[in-house]
């Protein structure tokens, strides 16, 4: 796992654990709907990832993500562009 991927995973896990402290790395591939995340949680996650990686994403695009690993893929691409 690259440094960027690790930072993304850590940020996402921190957000998940706000809801349920028992969630772990295996839960990062689950559907968003199964994790009881609402739209505000997803906006906050988006913003936290932007801040962590010092990038600017498009909320309209990430709003349609059904799986958490889609966030990871999207933000890895953004961060890799520099």
CSV table of C-alpha atoms in Angstrom, one decimal, residues 29-60:
chain,number,residue,atom,x,y,z
A,29,UNK,CA,-14.7,-2.3,0.8
A,30,UNK,CA,-18.3,-2.4,2.0
A,31,UNK,CA,-21.2,-0.5,0.4
A,32,UNK,CA,-21.8,2.9,1.9
A,33,UNK,CA,-25.4,2.0,2.6
A,34,UNK,CA,-24.3,-0.9,4.8
A,35,UNK,CA,-22.2,1.3,7.0
A,36,UNK,CA,-25.0,3.7,8.1
A,37,UNK,CA,-23.3,6.7,6.6
A,38,UNK,CA,-25.6,9.5,5.6
A,39,UNK,CA,-25.0,12.3,3.1
A,40,UNK,CA,-23.5,14.6,5.7
A,41,UNK,CA,-21.1,11.9,6.8
A,42,UNK,CA,-20.0,11.5,3.1
A,43,UNK,CA,-19.5,15.2,2.7
A,44,UNK,CA,-17.4,15.3,5.9
A,45,UNK,CA,-15.4,12.3,4.6
A,46,UNK,CA,-14.8,14.1,1.3
A,47,UNK,CA,-13.6,17.2,3.1
A,48,UNK,CA,-11.4,15.3,5.5
A,49,UNK,CA,-9.7,13.5,2.5
A,50,UNK,CA,-9.3,16.8,0.7
A,51,UNK,CA,-7.6,18.3,3.8
A,52,UNK,CA,-5.4,15.2,4.4
A,53,UNK,CA,-4.2,15.1,0.9
A,54,UNK,CA,-4.2,18.9,0.1
A,55,UNK,CA,-6.4,18.4,-3.0
A,56,UNK,CA,-9.7,19.7,-4.2
A,57,UNK,CA,-12.3,17.1,-5.2
A,58,UNK,CA,-15.8,17.4,-6.8
A,59,UNK,CA,-18.6,16.7,-4.3
A,60,UNK,CA,-21.0,16.0,-7.2
